[in-house]
PDB file of C-alpha atoms in Angstrom:
ATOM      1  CA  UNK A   1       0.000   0.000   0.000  1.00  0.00           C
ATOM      2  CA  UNK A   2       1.514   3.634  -0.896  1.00  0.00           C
ATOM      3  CA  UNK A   3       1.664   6.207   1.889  1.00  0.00           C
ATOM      4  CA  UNK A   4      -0.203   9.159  -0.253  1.00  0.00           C
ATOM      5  CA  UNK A   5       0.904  11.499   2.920  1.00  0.00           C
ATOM      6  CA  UNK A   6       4.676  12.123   1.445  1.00  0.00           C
ATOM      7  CA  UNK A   7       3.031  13.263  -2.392  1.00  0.00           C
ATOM      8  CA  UNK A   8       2.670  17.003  -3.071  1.00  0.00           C
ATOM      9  CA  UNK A   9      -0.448  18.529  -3.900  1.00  0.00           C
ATOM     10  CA  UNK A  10       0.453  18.453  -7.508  1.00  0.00           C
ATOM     11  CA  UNK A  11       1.190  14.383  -7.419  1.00  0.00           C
ATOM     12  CA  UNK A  12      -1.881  14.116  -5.202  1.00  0.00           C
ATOM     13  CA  UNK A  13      -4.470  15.603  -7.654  1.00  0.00           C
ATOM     14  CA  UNK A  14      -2.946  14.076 -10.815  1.00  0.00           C
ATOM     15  CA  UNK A  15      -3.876  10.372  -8.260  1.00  0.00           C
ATOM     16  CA  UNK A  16      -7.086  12.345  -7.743  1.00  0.00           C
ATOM     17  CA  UNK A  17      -8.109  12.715 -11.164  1.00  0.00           C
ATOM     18  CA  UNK A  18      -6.633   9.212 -12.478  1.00  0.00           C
ATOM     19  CA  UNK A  19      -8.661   6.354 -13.032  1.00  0.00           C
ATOM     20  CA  UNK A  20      -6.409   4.177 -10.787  1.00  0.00           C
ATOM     21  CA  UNK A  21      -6.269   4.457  -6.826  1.00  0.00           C
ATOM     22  CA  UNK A  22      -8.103   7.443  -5.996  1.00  0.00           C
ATOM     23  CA  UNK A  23      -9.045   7.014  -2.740  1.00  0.00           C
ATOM     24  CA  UNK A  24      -5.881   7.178  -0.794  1.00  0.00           C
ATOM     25  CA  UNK A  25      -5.197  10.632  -2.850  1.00  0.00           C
ATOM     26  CA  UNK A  26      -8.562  11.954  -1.768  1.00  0.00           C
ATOM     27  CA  UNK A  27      -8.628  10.809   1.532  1.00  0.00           C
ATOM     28  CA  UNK A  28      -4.762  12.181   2.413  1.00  0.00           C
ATOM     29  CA  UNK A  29      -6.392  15.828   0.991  1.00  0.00           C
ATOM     30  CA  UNK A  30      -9.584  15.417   3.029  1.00  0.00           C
ATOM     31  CA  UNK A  31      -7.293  15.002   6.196  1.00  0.00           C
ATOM     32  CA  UNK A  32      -5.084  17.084   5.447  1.00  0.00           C
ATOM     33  CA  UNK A  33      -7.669  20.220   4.609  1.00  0.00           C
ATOM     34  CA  UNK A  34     -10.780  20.003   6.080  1.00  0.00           C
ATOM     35  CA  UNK A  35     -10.112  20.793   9.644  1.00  0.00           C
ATOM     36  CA  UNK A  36      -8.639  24.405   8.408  1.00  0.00           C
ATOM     37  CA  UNK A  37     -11.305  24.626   5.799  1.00  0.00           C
ATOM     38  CA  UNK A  38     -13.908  24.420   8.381  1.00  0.00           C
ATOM     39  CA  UNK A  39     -12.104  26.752  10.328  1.00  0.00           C
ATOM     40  CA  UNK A  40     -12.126  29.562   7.551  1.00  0.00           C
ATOM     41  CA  UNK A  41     -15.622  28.746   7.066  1.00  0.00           C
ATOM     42  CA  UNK A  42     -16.965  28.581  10.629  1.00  0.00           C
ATOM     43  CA  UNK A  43     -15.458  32.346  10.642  1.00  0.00           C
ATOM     44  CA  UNK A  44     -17.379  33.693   7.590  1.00  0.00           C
ATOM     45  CA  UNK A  45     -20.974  31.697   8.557  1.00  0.00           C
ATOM     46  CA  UNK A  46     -20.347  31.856  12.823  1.00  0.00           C
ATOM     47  CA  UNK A  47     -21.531  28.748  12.692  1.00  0.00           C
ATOM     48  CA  UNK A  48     -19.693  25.810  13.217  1.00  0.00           C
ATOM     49  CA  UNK A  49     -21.873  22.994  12.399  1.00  0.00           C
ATOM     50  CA  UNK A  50     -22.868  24.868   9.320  1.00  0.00           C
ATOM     51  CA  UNK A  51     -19.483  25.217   8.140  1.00  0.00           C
ATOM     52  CA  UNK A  52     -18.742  21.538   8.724  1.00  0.00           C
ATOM     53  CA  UNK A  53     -21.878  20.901   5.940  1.00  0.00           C
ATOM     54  CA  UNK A  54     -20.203  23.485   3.653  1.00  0.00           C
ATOM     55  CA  UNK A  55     -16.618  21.775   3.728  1.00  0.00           C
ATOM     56  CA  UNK A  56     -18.591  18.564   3.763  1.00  0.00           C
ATOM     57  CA  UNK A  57     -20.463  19.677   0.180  1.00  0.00           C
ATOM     58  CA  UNK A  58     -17.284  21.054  -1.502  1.00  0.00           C
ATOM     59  CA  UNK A  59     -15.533  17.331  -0.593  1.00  0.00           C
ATOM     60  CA  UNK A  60     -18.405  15.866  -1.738  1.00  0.00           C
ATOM     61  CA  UNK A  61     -17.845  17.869  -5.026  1.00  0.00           C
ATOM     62  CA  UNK A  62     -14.607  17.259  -5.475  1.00  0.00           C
ATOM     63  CA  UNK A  63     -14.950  13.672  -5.109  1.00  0.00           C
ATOM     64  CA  UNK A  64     -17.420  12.811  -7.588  1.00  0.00           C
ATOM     65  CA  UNK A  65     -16.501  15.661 -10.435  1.00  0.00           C
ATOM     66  CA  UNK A  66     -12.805  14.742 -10.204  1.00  0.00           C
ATOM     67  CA  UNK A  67     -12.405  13.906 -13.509  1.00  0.00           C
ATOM     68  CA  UNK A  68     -13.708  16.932 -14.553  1.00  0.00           C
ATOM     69  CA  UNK A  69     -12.497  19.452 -11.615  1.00  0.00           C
ATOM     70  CA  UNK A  70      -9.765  22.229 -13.315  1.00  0.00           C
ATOM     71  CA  UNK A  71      -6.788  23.282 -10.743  1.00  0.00           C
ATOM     72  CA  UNK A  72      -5.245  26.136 -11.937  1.00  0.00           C
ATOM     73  CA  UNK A  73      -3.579  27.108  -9.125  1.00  0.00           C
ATOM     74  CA  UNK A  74      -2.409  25.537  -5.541  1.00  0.00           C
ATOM     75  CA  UNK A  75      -5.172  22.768  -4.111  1.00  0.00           C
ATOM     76  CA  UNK A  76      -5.402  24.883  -0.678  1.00  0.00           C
ATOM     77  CA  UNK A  77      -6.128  27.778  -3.314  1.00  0.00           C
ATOM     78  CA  UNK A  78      -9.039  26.420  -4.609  1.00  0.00           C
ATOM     79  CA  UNK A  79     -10.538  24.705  -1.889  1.00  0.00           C
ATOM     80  CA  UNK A  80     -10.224  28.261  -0.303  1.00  0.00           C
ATOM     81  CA  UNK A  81     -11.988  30.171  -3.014  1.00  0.00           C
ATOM     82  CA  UNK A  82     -14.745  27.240  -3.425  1.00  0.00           C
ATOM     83  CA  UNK A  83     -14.988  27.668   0.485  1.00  0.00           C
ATOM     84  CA  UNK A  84     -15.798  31.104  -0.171  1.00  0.00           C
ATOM     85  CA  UNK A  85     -18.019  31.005  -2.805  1.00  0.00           C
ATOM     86  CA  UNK A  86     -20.143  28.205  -1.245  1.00  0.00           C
ATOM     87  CA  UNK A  87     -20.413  30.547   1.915  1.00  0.00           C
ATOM     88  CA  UNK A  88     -21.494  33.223  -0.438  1.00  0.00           C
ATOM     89  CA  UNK A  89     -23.742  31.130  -1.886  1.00  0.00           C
ATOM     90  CA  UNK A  90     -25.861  30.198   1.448  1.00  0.00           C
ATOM     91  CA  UNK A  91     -25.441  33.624   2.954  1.00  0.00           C
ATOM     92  CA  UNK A  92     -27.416  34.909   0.020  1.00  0.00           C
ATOM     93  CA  UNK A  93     -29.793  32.072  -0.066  1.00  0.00           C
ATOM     94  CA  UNK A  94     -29.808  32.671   3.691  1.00  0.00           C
ATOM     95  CA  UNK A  95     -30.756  36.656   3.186  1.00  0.00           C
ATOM     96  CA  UNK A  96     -33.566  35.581   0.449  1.00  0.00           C
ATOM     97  CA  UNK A  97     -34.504  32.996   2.606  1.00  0.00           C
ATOM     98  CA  UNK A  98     -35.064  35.408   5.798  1.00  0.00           C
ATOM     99  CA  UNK A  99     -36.800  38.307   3.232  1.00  0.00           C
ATOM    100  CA  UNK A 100     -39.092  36.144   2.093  1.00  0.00           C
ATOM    101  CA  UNK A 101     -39.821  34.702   5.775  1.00  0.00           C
ATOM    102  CA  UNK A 102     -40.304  38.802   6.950  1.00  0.00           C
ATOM    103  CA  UNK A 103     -42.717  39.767   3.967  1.00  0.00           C
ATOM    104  CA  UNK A 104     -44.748  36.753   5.103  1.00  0.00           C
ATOM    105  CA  UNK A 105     -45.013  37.343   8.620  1.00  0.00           C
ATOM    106  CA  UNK A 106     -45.997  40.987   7.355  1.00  0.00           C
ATOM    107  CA  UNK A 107     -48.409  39.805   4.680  1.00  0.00           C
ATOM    108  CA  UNK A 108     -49.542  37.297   7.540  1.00  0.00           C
ATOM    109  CA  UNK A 109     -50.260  39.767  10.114  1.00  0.00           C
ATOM    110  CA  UNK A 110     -51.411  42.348   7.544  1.00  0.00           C
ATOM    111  CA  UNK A 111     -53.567  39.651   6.059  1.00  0.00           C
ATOM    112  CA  UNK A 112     -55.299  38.893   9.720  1.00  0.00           C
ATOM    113  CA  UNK A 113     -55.437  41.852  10.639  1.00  0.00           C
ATOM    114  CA  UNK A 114     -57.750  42.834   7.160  1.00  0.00           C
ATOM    115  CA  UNK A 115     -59.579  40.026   7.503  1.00  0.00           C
ATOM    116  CA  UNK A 116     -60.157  40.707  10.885  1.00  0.00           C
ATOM    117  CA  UNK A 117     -61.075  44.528  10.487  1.00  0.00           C
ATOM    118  CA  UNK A 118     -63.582  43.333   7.478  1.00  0.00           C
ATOM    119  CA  UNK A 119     -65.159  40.566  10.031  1.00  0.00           C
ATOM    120  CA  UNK A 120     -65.763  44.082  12.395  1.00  0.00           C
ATOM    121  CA  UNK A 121     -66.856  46.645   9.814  1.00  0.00           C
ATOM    122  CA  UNK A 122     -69.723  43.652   8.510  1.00  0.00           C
ATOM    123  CA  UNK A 123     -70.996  43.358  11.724  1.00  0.00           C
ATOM    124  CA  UNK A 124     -71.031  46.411  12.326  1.00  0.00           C
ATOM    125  CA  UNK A 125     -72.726  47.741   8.827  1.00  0.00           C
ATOM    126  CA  UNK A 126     -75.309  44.671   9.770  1.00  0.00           C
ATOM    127  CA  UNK A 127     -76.366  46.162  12.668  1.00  0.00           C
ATOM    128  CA  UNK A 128     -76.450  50.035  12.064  1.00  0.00           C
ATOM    129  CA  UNK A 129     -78.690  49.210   9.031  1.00  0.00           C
ATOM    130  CA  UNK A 130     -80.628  47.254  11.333  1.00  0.00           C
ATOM    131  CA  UNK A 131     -80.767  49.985  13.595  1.00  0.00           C
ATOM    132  CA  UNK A 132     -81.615  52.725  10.897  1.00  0.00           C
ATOM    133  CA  UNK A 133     -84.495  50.494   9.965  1.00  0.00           C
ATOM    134  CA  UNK A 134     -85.894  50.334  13.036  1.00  0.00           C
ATOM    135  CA  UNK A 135     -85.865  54.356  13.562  1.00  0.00           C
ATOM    136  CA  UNK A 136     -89.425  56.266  12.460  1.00  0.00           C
ATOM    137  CA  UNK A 137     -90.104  56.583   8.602  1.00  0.00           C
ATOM    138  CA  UNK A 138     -89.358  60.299   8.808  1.00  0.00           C
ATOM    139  CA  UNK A 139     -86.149  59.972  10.768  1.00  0.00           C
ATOM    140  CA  UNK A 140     -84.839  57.122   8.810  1.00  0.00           C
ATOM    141  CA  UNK A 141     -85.557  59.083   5.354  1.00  0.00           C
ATOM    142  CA  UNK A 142     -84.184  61.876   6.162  1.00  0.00           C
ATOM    143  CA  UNK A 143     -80.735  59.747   7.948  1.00  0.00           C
ATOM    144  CA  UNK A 144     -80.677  57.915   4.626  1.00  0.00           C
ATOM    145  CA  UNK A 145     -80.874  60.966   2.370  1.00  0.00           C
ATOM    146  CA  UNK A 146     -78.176  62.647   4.361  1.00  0.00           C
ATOM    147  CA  UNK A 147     -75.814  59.770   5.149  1.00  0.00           C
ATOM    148  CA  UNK A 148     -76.075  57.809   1.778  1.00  0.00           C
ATOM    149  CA  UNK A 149     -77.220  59.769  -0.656  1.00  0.00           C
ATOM    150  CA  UNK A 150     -74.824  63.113   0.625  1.00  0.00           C
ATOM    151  CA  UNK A 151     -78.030  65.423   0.137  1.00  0.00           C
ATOM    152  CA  UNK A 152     -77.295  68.619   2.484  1.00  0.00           C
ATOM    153  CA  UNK A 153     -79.757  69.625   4.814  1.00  0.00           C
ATOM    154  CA  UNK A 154     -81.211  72.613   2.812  1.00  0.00           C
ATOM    155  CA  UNK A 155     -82.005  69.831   0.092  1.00  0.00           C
ATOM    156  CA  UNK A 156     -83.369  67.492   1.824  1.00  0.00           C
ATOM    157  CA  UNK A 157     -85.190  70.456   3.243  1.00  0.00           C
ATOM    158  CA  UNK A 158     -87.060  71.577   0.590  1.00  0.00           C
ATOM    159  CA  UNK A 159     -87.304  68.191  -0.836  1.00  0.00           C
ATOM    160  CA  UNK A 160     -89.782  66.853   1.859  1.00  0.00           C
ATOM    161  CA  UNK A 161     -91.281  69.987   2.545  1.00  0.00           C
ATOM    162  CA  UNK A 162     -89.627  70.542   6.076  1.00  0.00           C
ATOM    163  CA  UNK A 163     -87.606  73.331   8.147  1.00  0.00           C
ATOM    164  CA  UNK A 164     -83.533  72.797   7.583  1.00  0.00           C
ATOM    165  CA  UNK A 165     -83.993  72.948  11.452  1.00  0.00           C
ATOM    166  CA  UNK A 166     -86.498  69.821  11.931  1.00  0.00           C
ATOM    167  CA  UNK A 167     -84.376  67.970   9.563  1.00  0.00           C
ATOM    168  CA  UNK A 168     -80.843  68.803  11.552  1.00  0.00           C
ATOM    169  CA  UNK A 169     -82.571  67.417  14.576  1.00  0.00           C
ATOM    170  CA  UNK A 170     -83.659  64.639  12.977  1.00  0.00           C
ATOM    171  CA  UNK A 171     -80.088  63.557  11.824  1.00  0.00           C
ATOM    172  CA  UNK A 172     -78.921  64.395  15.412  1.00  0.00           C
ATOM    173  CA  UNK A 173     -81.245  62.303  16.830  1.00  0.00           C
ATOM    174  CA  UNK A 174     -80.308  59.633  14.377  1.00  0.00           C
ATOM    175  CA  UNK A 175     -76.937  59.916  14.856  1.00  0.00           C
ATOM    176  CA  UNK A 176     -77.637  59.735  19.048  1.00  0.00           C
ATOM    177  CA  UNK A 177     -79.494  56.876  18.663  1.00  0.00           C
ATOM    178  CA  UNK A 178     -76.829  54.843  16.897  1.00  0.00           C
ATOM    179  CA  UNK A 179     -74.136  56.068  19.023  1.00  0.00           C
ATOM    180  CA  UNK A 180     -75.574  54.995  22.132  1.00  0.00           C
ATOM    181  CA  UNK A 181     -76.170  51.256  21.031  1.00  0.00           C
ATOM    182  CA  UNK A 182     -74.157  49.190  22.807  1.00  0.00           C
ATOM    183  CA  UNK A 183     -72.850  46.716  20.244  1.00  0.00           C
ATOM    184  CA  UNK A 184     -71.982  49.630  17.616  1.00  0.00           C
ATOM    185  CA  UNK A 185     -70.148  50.933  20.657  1.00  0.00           C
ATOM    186  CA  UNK A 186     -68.736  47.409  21.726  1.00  0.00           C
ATOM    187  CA  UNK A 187     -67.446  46.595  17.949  1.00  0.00           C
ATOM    188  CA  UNK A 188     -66.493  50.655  17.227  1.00  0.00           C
ATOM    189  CA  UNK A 189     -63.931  49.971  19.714  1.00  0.00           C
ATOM    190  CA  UNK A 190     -62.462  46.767  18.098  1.00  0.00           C
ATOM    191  CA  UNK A 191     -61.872  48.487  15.148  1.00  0.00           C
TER     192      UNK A 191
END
């Protein structure tokens, strides 16, 4: 058996990317680098175990494209720079990751808090209209003119033959009796 420890990095890649023994090669360079590897990228991530996984994927790498892998320069070089761009890689994954996870929590708590407002304003049209139909035909005619059909109180005025004065007091009145009922208070204050 040949002790791959004495070969430089040079002999041990050539072993690396042969199609004889390249197992001893490959395991004398994961020995060899991955403790400092993990190092450098437990620095960039601050996580240890994380960096482990990233060292751990770039091995992986390495082992099965081996044929195929192109060092140009020193093998702690690259496994340096493919250290750093697979950091890169899940810090940026990481950051879309974590956007994504705030604009749903926003949308989320945006969404309920709609949903929940719409629930409220329902109810609450439900029972003012109930309310306005339960007021005297005058009142409620002259409520409904002003409040959904914007007529001003000179209009609706002359329009039912009536003093601008009767018909303020009527929309006061109106306006009284809806503010003092207790659910339209109870679900004015949810909203």
């Amino acid at each position: 058996m040949c002790d791959y420890s004495r070969f430089s990095d040079v002999e041990l890649i050539a072993l690396l990317q042969s199609d004889g023994d390249f197992n001893g090669a490959f395991t004398v360079i994961y020995d060899h680098y991955f403790p400092p590897l993990v190092l450098h990228a437990g620095k960039m991530l601050g996580d240890m175990d994380l960096a482990k996984d990233v060292v751990q994927e770039i091995f992986t790498k390495l082992f099965y494209q081996r044929a195929e892998t192109d060092i140009n320069t020193s093998l702690k070089s690259y496994l340096h720079t493919a250290v750093r761009h697979v950091v890169f890689d899940h810090l940026k994954q990481a950051k879309v990751e974590m956007n994504y996870a705030e604009d749903f929590f926003i949308y989320a708590k945006d969404s309920g808090e709609l949903a929940d407002e719409q629930v409220c304003l329902k109810e609450l049209t439900k029972v003012i209209e109930s309310e306005i139909e339960k007021m005297p035909f005058k009142m409620r005619e002259i409520f409904k003119l002003s409040r959904k059909q914007y007529f001003s109180q000179k209009k609706i005025a002359k329009l039912l033959g009536l003093s601008q004065s009767n018909v303020s007091n009527q929309i006061q009145r109106a306006i009284k009796i809806l503010r003092n009922n207790p659910i339209i208070l109870r679900t004015q204050s949810t909203i």
